[in-house]
C-alpha positions as a LaTeX table, in Angstrom:
\begin{tabular}{lrrr}
\hline
Residue & $x$ (\AA) & $y$ (\AA) & $z$ (\AA) \\
\hline
Asp1 & 131.04 & 2.96 & 27.58 \\
Tyr2 & 129.13 & 2.36 & 24.35 \\
Pro3 & 127.81 & $-0.96$ & 23.08 \\
Ile4 & 129.56 & $-2.67$ & 20.18 \\
Asn5 & 126.29 & $-4.17$ & 18.94 \\
Leu6 & 122.86 & $-2.59$ & 18.73 \\
Asp7 & 119.55 & $-4.40$ & 18.35 \\
Ile8 & 117.20 & $-1.98$ & 16.62 \\
Asn9 & 113.50 & $-2.79$ & 16.57 \\
Val10 & 112.31 & $-1.47$ & 13.22 \\
Thr11 & 108.69 & $-2.60$ & 13.51 \\
Asn12 & 106.27 & $-4.32$ & 15.82 \\
Arg13 & 104.02 & $-5.30$ & 12.91 \\
Cys14 & 103.93 & $-8.91$ & 11.81 \\
Asn15 & 102.12 & $-10.90$ & 9.16 \\
Leu16 & 102.04 & $-14.10$ & 11.25 \\
Lys17 & 100.55 & $-15.25$ & 14.54 \\
Cys18 & 103.23 & $-17.65$ & 15.77 \\
Ile19 & 102.16 & $-19.75$ & 18.73 \\
Met20 & 105.26 & $-18.94$ & 20.80 \\
Cys21 & 105.28 & $-15.19$ & 20.13 \\
Arg22 & 104.52 & $-12.70$ & 22.87 \\
Arg23 & 102.60 & $-10.61$ & 20.32 \\
Thr24 & 100.22 & $-13.51$ & 19.72 \\
Lys25 & 99.80 & $-14.08$ & 23.45 \\
Phe26 & 99.03 & $-10.38$ & 24.03 \\
Ala27 & 96.52 & $-10.35$ & 21.17 \\
Glu28 & 94.76 & $-13.40$ & 22.64 \\
Arg29 & 94.31 & $-11.39$ & 25.86 \\
Gly30 & 93.11 & $-8.33$ & 23.96 \\
Glu31 & 96.32 & $-6.43$ & 24.68 \\
Glu32 & 97.51 & $-5.75$ & 21.15 \\
Glu33 & 100.06 & $-3.00$ & 20.69 \\
Lys34 & 99.53 & $-0.13$ & 18.30 \\
Pro35 & 101.30 & $-1.07$ & 15.03 \\
Glu36 & 104.41 & 1.07 & 14.64 \\
Asp37 & 107.52 & 1.30 & 12.49 \\
Ile38 & 110.66 & 3.16 & 13.45 \\
Asp39 & 110.83 & 6.59 & 11.86 \\
Leu40 & 113.55 & 6.64 & 9.21 \\
Lys41 & 115.05 & 9.89 & 10.53 \\
Leu42 & 115.25 & 8.48 & 14.06 \\
Tyr43 & 116.89 & 5.32 & 12.70 \\
Lys44 & 119.45 & 7.37 & 10.78 \\
Asp45 & 120.17 & 9.49 & 13.87 \\
Ile46 & 120.79 & 6.31 & 15.88 \\
Ile47 & 123.10 & 4.93 & 13.19 \\
Asp48 & 124.98 & 8.24 & 12.87 \\
Glu49 & 125.64 & 8.39 & 16.61 \\
Ser50 & 126.50 & 4.69 & 16.74 \\
Ala51 & 128.96 & 4.94 & 13.87 \\
Lys52 & 130.73 & 7.84 & 15.58 \\
Glu53 & 130.97 & 5.79 & 18.78 \\
Gly54 & 132.43 & 2.74 & 17.02 \\
Val55 & 129.50 & 0.32 & 16.92 \\
Phe56 & 130.50 & $-2.75$ & 14.91 \\
Ala57 & 127.14 & $-4.47$ & 14.43 \\
Val58 & 123.50 & $-3.59$ & 13.96 \\
His59 & 120.86 & $-6.24$ & 14.38 \\
Ile60 & 117.70 & $-5.26$ & 12.52 \\
Thr61 & 115.03 & $-6.97$ & 14.52 \\
Gly62 & 111.86 & $-6.30$ & 16.41 \\
Asp63 & 108.69 & $-7.76$ & 17.71 \\
Gly64 & 107.56 & $-8.08$ & 14.13 \\
Glu65 & 108.68 & $-8.83$ & 10.60 \\
Pro66 & 111.35 & $-6.35$ & 9.45 \\
Leu67 & 110.48 & $-6.87$ & 5.78 \\
Leu68 & 107.16 & $-5.13$ & 6.46 \\
His69 & 108.97 & $-1.82$ & 7.03 \\
Glu70 & 108.57 & 0.20 & 3.84 \\
Asn71 & 112.14 & 1.48 & 4.09 \\
Ile72 & 113.86 & $-1.80$ & 5.03 \\
Ile73 & 116.31 & $-1.66$ & 2.13 \\
Glu74 & 117.29 & 1.93 & 2.93 \\
Ile75 & 117.68 & 0.88 & 6.57 \\
Ile76 & 120.18 & $-1.81$ & 5.57 \\
Glu77 & 122.01 & 0.39 & 3.08 \\
Tyr78 & 122.33 & 3.32 & 5.47 \\
Ala79 & 124.10 & 1.27 & 8.12 \\
Gly80 & 126.50 & 0.03 & 5.44 \\
Arg81 & 127.24 & 3.56 & 4.24 \\
Lys82 & 128.17 & 4.44 & 7.82 \\
Asn83 & 130.72 & 1.61 & 7.87 \\
Ile84 & 128.86 & $-0.63$ & 10.28 \\
Leu85 & 130.71 & $-3.91$ & 9.70 \\
Asp86 & 128.00 & $-6.44$ & 10.56 \\
Ile87 & 124.42 & $-5.70$ & 9.53 \\
Phe88 & 122.11 & $-8.59$ & 10.22 \\
Met89 & 118.39 & $-9.20$ & 10.23 \\
Asn90 & 115.85 & $-11.78$ & 11.30 \\
Thr91 & 112.95 & $-12.66$ & 9.00 \\
Asn92 & 110.19 & $-15.25$ & 8.74 \\
Ala93 & 110.94 & $-15.25$ & 4.96 \\
Thr94 & 107.27 & $-15.06$ & 3.96 \\
Leu95 & 107.97 & $-11.80$ & 2.09 \\
Leu96 & 111.33 & $-12.88$ & 0.68 \\
Asp97 & 110.18 & $-12.92$ & $-2.94$ \\
Glu98 & 112.54 & $-12.50$ & $-5.88$ \\
Asp99 & 112.47 & $-8.69$ & $-5.86$ \\
Met100 & 113.05 & $-8.46$ & $-2.12$ \\
Ser101 & 115.81 & $-11.05$ & $-2.34$ \\
Arg102 & 117.63 & $-9.08$ & $-5.04$ \\
Ala103 & 117.24 & $-5.84$ & $-3.07$ \\
Ile104 & 118.64 & $-7.43$ & 0.10 \\
Leu105 & 121.56 & $-8.96$ & $-1.80$ \\
Asp106 & 122.36 & $-5.55$ & $-3.29$ \\
Ala107 & 121.88 & $-3.63$ & $-0.02$ \\
Gly108 & 124.88 & $-5.00$ & 1.85 \\
Leu109 & 123.36 & $-7.19$ & 4.56 \\
Thr110 & 126.02 & $-9.41$ & 6.12 \\
Arg111 & 123.77 & $-12.03$ & 7.78 \\
Leu112 & 120.20 & $-13.12$ & 7.15 \\
Ile113 & 118.64 & $-15.18$ & 9.93 \\
Ile114 & 115.56 & $-17.07$ & 8.80 \\
Ser115 & 113.09 & $-18.41$ & 11.35 \\
Phe116 & 111.64 & $-21.71$ & 10.16 \\
Asp117 & 110.45 & $-24.09$ & 12.83 \\
Ser118 & 109.78 & $-27.47$ & 11.27 \\
Pro119 & 110.65 & $-29.60$ & 8.27 \\
Glu120 & 107.06 & $-30.90$ & 8.33 \\
Lys121 & 104.40 & $-28.79$ & 6.60 \\
Ser122 & 101.62 & $-29.41$ & 9.12 \\
Ile123 & 103.79 & $-28.69$ & 12.15 \\
Tyr124 & 105.41 & $-25.64$ & 10.52 \\
Glu125 & 102.01 & $-24.15$ & 9.66 \\
Thr126 & 100.71 & $-24.94$ & 13.17 \\
Ile127 & 103.63 & $-23.02$ & 14.69 \\
Arg128 & 103.92 & $-20.20$ & 12.11 \\
Val129 & 100.22 & $-19.42$ & 11.76 \\
Gly130 & 99.58 & $-17.60$ & 8.50 \\
Ala131 & 102.68 & $-18.88$ & 6.68 \\
Glu132 & 102.59 & $-21.23$ & 3.70 \\
Tyr133 & 105.24 & $-23.93$ & 4.00 \\
Glu134 & 105.88 & $-24.42$ & 0.27 \\
Lys135 & 106.08 & $-20.70$ & $-0.45$ \\
Val136 & 108.55 & $-20.04$ & 2.37 \\
Ile137 & 110.74 & $-23.03$ & 1.44 \\
Glu138 & 110.76 & $-21.71$ & $-2.13$ \\
Asn139 & 111.71 & $-18.23$ & $-0.88$ \\
Val140 & 114.61 & $-19.62$ & 1.17 \\
Arg141 & 115.91 & $-21.79$ & $-1.67$ \\
Arg142 & 115.61 & $-19.00$ & $-4.23$ \\
Phe143 & 117.47 & $-16.58$ & $-1.96$ \\
Ala144 & 120.29 & $-19.10$ & $-1.46$ \\
Lys145 & 120.46 & $-19.71$ & $-5.22$ \\
Met146 & 120.44 & $-15.96$ & $-6.00$ \\
Lys147 & 123.30 & $-15.48$ & $-3.54$ \\
Asn148 & 125.25 & $-17.59$ & $-6.06$ \\
Gly149 & 128.68 & $-17.69$ & $-4.51$ \\
Leu150 & 128.59 & $-14.29$ & $-2.82$ \\
Lys151 & 130.28 & $-14.29$ & 0.57 \\
Tyr152 & 127.52 & $-12.20$ & 2.14 \\
Pro153 & 124.96 & $-12.34$ & 3.49 \\
Ile154 & 125.63 & $-15.47$ & 5.48 \\
Ile155 & 122.33 & $-17.35$ & 5.69 \\
Arg156 & 121.31 & $-18.99$ & 8.94 \\
Val157 & 118.10 & $-20.92$ & 9.35 \\
Gln158 & 116.92 & $-21.44$ & 12.91 \\
Met159 & 114.07 & $-23.05$ & 14.77 \\
Val160 & 112.47 & $-22.46$ & 18.12 \\
Lys161 & 112.73 & $-25.89$ & 19.67 \\
Met162 & 109.53 & $-26.82$ & 21.50 \\
Ser163 & 107.39 & $-29.85$ & 22.24 \\
Leu164 & 105.81 & $-29.81$ & 18.75 \\
Asn165 & 109.11 & $-30.03$ & 16.87 \\
Lys166 & 111.86 & $-31.20$ & 19.23 \\
Gln167 & 111.90 & $-34.66$ & 17.66 \\
Glu168 & 112.53 & $-33.18$ & 14.19 \\
Val169 & 116.02 & $-31.74$ & 14.66 \\
Asp170 & 117.80 & $-34.37$ & 12.52 \\
Glu171 & 115.24 & $-34.05$ & 9.71 \\
Tyr172 & 115.49 & $-30.26$ & 9.98 \\
Ile173 & 119.25 & $-30.36$ & 9.57 \\
Lys174 & 118.87 & $-32.61$ & 6.50 \\
Leu175 & 116.37 & $-30.20$ & 4.94 \\
Phe176 & 118.60 & $-27.15$ & 5.27 \\
Ser177 & 122.11 & $-28.63$ & 5.04 \\
Pro178 & 122.35 & $-28.14$ & 1.26 \\
\hline
\end{tabular}
């Protein structure tokens, strides 16, 4: 009677204007949403209830970039303190600098899902408008290096397959296989 996994939208704010994103499409039509972050107390109340009901996983997600939430590390840590077994988050990795990487590694995240849509700079920056290819690649590689043998978080890199990048799957796999 209670879900075993919760997707919790922590913010609708984003630092990119990705071409496939509903937020971008709404903004183009002049229908932008008011920028909002989940209130930390509300989040904690949700986690408290969920932990009591036996929720196993919390997916920190949203219509935005979770790393923009000022309390993102506390959000991750709180779920861990309540014995949520799987705490995972999507990110565009633009804000995954060294300090944020260390904080995430220390916070107890179990999976980090990185959205990165092309191995080619020009196509990546066409899709992920506002992102800098080299900076994000550096962020991903540094995070993987800082993980340095730790079991968690498991890192997954994913792409939205579309007409601009569908022919790049093999090259994409080569880029991220190491």
